[in-house]
Short mmCIF file of C-alpha atoms in Angstrom, two decimals:
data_model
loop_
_atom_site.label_atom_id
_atom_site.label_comp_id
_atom_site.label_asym_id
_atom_site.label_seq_id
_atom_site.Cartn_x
_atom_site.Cartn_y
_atom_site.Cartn_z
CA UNK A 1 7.93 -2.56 8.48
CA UNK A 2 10.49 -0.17 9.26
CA UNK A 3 9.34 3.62 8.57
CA UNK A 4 11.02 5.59 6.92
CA UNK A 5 12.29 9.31 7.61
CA UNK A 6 10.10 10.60 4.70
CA UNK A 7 6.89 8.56 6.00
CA UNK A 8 7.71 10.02 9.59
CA UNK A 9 7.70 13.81 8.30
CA UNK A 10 4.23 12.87 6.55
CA UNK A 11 2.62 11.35 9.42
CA UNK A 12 3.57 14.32 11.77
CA UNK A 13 2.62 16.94 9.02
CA UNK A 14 -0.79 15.44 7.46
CA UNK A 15 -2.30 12.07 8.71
CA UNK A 16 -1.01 13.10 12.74
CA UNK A 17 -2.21 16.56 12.73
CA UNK A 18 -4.07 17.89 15.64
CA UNK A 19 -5.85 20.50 13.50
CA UNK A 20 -6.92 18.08 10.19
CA UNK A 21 -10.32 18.43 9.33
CA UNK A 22 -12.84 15.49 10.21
CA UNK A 23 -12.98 12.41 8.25
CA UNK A 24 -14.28 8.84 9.91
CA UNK A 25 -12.26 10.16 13.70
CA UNK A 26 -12.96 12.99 14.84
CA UNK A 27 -9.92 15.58 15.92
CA UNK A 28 -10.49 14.02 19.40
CA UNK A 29 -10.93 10.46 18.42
CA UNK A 30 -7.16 10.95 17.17
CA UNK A 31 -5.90 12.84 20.10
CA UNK A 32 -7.87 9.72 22.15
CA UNK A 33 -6.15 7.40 19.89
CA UNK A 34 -2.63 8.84 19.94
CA UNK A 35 -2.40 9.07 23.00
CA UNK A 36 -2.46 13.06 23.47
CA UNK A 37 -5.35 13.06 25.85
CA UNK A 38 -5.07 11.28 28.65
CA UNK A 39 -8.23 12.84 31.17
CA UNK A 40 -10.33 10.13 30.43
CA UNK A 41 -11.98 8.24 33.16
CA UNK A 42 -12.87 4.17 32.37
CA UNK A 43 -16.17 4.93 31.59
CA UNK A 44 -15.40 7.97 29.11
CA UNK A 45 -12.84 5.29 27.64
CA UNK A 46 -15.73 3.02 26.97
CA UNK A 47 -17.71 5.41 25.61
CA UNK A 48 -15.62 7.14 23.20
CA UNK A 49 -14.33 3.20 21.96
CA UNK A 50 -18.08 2.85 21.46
CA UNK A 51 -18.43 5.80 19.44
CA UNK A 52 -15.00 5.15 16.67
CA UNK A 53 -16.71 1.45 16.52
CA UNK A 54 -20.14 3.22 15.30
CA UNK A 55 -18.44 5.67 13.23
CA UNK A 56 -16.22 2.56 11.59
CA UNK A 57 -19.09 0.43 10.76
CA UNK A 58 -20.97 3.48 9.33
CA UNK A 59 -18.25 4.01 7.07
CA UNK A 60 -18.04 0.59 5.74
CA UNK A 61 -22.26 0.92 4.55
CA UNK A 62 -20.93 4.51 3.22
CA UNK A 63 -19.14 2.82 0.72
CA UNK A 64 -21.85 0.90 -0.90
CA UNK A 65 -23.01 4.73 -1.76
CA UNK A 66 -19.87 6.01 -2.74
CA UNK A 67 -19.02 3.45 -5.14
CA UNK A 68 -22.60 3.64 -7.19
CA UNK A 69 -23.25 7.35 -6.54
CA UNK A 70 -20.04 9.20 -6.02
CA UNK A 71 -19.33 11.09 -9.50
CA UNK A 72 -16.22 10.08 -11.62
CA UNK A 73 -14.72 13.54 -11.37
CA UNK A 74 -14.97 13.45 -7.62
CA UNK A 75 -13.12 10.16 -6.71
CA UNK A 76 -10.45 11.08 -9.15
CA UNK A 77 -10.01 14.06 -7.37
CA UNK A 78 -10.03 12.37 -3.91
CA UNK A 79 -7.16 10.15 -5.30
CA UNK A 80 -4.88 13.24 -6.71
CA UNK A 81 -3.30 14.46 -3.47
CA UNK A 82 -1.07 17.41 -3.49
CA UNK A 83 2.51 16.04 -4.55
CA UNK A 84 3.53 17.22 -1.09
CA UNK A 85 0.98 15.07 0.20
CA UNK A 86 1.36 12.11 -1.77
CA UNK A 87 3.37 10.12 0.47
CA UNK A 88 1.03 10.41 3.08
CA UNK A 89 -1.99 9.69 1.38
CA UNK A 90 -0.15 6.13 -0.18
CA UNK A 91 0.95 5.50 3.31
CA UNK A 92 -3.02 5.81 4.38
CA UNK A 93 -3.82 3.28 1.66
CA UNK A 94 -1.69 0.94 2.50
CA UNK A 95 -3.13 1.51 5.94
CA UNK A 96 -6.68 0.98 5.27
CA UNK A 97 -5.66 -2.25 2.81
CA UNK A 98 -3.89 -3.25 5.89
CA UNK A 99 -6.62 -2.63 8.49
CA UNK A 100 -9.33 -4.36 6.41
CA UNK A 101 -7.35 -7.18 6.21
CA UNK A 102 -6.52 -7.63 9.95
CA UNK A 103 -10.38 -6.50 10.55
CA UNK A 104 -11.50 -9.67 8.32
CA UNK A 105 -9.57 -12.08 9.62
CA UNK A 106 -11.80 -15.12 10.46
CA UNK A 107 -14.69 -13.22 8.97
CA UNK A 108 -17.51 -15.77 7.22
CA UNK A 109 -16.12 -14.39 3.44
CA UNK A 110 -12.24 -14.41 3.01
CA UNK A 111 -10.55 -11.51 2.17
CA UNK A 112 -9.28 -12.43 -0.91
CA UNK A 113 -12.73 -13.30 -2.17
CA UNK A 114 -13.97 -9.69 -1.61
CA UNK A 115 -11.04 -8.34 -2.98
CA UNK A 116 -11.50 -10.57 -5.73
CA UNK A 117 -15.17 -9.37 -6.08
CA UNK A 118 -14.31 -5.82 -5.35
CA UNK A 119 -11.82 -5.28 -8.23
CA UNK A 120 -14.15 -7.72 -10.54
CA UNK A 121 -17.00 -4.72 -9.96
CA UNK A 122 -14.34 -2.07 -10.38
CA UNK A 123 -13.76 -3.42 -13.93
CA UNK A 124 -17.62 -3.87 -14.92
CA UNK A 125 -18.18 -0.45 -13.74
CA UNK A 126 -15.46 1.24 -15.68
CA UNK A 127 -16.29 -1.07 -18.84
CA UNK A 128 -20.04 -0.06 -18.31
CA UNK A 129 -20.82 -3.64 -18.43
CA UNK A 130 -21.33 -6.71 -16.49
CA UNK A 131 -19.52 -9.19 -19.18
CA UNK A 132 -16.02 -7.92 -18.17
CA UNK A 133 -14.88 -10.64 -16.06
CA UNK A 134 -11.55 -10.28 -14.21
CA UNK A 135 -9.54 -13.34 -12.71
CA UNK A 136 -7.97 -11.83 -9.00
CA UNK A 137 -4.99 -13.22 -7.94
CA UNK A 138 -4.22 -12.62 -4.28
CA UNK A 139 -1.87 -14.92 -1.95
CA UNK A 140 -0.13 -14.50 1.00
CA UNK A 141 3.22 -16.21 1.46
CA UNK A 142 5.65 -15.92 3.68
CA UNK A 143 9.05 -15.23 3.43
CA UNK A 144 11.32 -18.57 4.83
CA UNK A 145 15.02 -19.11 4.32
CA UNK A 146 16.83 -18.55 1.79
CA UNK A 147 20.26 -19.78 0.46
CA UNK A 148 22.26 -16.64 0.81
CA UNK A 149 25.10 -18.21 -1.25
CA UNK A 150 22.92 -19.15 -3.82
CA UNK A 151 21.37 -15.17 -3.95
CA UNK A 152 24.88 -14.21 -3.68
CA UNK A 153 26.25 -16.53 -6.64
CA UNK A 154 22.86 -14.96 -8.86
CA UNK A 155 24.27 -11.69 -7.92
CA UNK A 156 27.88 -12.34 -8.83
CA UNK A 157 27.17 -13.75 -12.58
CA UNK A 158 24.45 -11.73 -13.30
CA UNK A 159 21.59 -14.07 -13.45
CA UNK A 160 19.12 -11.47 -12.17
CA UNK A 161 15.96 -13.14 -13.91
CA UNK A 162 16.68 -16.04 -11.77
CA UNK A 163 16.38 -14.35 -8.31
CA UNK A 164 12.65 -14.84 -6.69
CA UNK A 165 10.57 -12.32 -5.02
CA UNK A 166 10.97 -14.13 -1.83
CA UNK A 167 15.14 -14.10 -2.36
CA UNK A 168 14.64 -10.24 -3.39
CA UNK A 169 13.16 -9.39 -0.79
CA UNK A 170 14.84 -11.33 2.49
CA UNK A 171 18.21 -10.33 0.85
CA UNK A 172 17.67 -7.00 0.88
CA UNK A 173 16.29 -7.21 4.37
CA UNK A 174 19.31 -8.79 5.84
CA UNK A 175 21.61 -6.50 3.88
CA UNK A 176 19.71 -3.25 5.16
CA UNK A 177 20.23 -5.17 8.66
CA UNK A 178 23.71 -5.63 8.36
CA UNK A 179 26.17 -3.24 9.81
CA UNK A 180 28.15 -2.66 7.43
CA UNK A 181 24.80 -1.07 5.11
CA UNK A 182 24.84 2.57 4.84
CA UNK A 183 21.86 4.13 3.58
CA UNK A 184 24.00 7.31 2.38
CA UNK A 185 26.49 5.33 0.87
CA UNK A 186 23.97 3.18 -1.33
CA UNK A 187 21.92 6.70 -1.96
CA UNK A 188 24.53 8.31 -3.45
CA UNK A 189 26.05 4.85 -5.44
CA UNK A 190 22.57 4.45 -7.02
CA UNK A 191 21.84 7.41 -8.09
CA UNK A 192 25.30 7.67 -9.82
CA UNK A 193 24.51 4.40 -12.03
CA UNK A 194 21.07 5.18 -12.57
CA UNK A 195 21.75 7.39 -15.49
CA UNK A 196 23.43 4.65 -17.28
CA UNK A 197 21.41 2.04 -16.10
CA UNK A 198 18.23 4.01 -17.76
CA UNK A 199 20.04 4.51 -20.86
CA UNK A 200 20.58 0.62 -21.32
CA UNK A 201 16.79 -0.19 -20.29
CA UNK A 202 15.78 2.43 -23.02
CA UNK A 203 18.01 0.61 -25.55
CA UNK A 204 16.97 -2.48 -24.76
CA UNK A 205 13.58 -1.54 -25.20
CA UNK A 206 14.67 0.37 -28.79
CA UNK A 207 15.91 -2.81 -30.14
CA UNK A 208 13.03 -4.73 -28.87
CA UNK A 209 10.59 -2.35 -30.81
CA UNK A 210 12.36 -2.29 -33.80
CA UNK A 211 13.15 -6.27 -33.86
CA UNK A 212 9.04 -6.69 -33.41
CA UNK A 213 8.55 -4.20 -35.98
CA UNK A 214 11.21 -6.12 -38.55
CA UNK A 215 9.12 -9.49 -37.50
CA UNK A 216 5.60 -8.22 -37.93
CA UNK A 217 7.08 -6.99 -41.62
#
């Protein structure tokens, strides 16, 4: 995934700096990690490798605690960042969703189950109750070829509900690829339409309400 400058700025100004507080690293384990200390001999290496590991597998059992102890008030305020630090703090999500998966690769329960498990305890604990039952969905498909002249003719007469997530988003890959894309140009072009393309969407929905409410009459 290509970063963006935004995500950049974020990671030098919150997740990358040298003076954050603890959290699972310590300031050091990050300057280890990053590659800002480099007076380590093979054995302090070891060592301090040994140490994250600990740390990391600590943290997993933490969150047995968290999630039946932790009070209401105080995850919701864990997960209502500054708006300055927002992007940072979705970027660490994404992260952490990112590193579990790669870290349970090949592990004796899949992934998906535990997600699936994870979000089906979410639920029972929010509905205070252990009859709400969620169905999970969670694949992961790759993106293959696509018929670029097929996108293209979609494109050309409109037939947007037609276009698949996998055509959405290799098309928009390539074209961010291709030299001819300017980010500038497609900044500026897109946020001159979007006024008019919000006023449709809010018409649309307008006449949907009001055709539902003449139907439910």
């Amino acid at each position: 995934m290509t970063d963006t400058p935004d995500a950049d700025a974020a990671d030098e100004t919150l997740a990358h700096s040298a003076d954050r507080a603890r959290g699972i690293l310590t300031p050091s384990d990050r300057e280890f990690l990053l590659g800002r200390k480099t007076d380590y001999t093979e054995h302090s290496k070891k060592q301090k490798r040994n140490r994250i590991r600990r740390r990391l597998r600590n943290a997993i059992l933490d969150f047995s605690i968290l999630f039946e102890h932790l009070e209401d008030r105080d995850r919701e305020t864990v997960f209502n960042p500054e708006d300055d630090a927002r992007d940072a703090y979705t970027r660490g999500i994404v992260d952490m969703l990112g590193f579990l998966h790669l870290g349970t690769l090949g592990y004796h329960v899949p992934f998906k189950d535990m997600l699936g498990q994870g979000v089906n305890r979410a639920e029972q604990k929010l509905a205070g109750s252990d009859y709400r039952m969620v169905t999970v969905d969670f694949n992961v498909d790759p993106v293959g070829r696509i018929d670029v002249d097929d996108v293209v003719d979609k494109l050309e007469s409109e037939r947007f509900d037609e276009i698949t997530d996998e055509e959405l988003r290799a098309f928009v890959r390539l074209m961010t690829e291709s030299e001819e894309f300017s980010s500038a140009e497609m900044r500026s072009g897109m946020k001159a339409e979007m006024p008019a393309f919000l006023d449709a969407v809010s018409e649309a929905t307008e006449r949907r309400n009001g055709r539902a409410d003449d139907l439910s009459d």
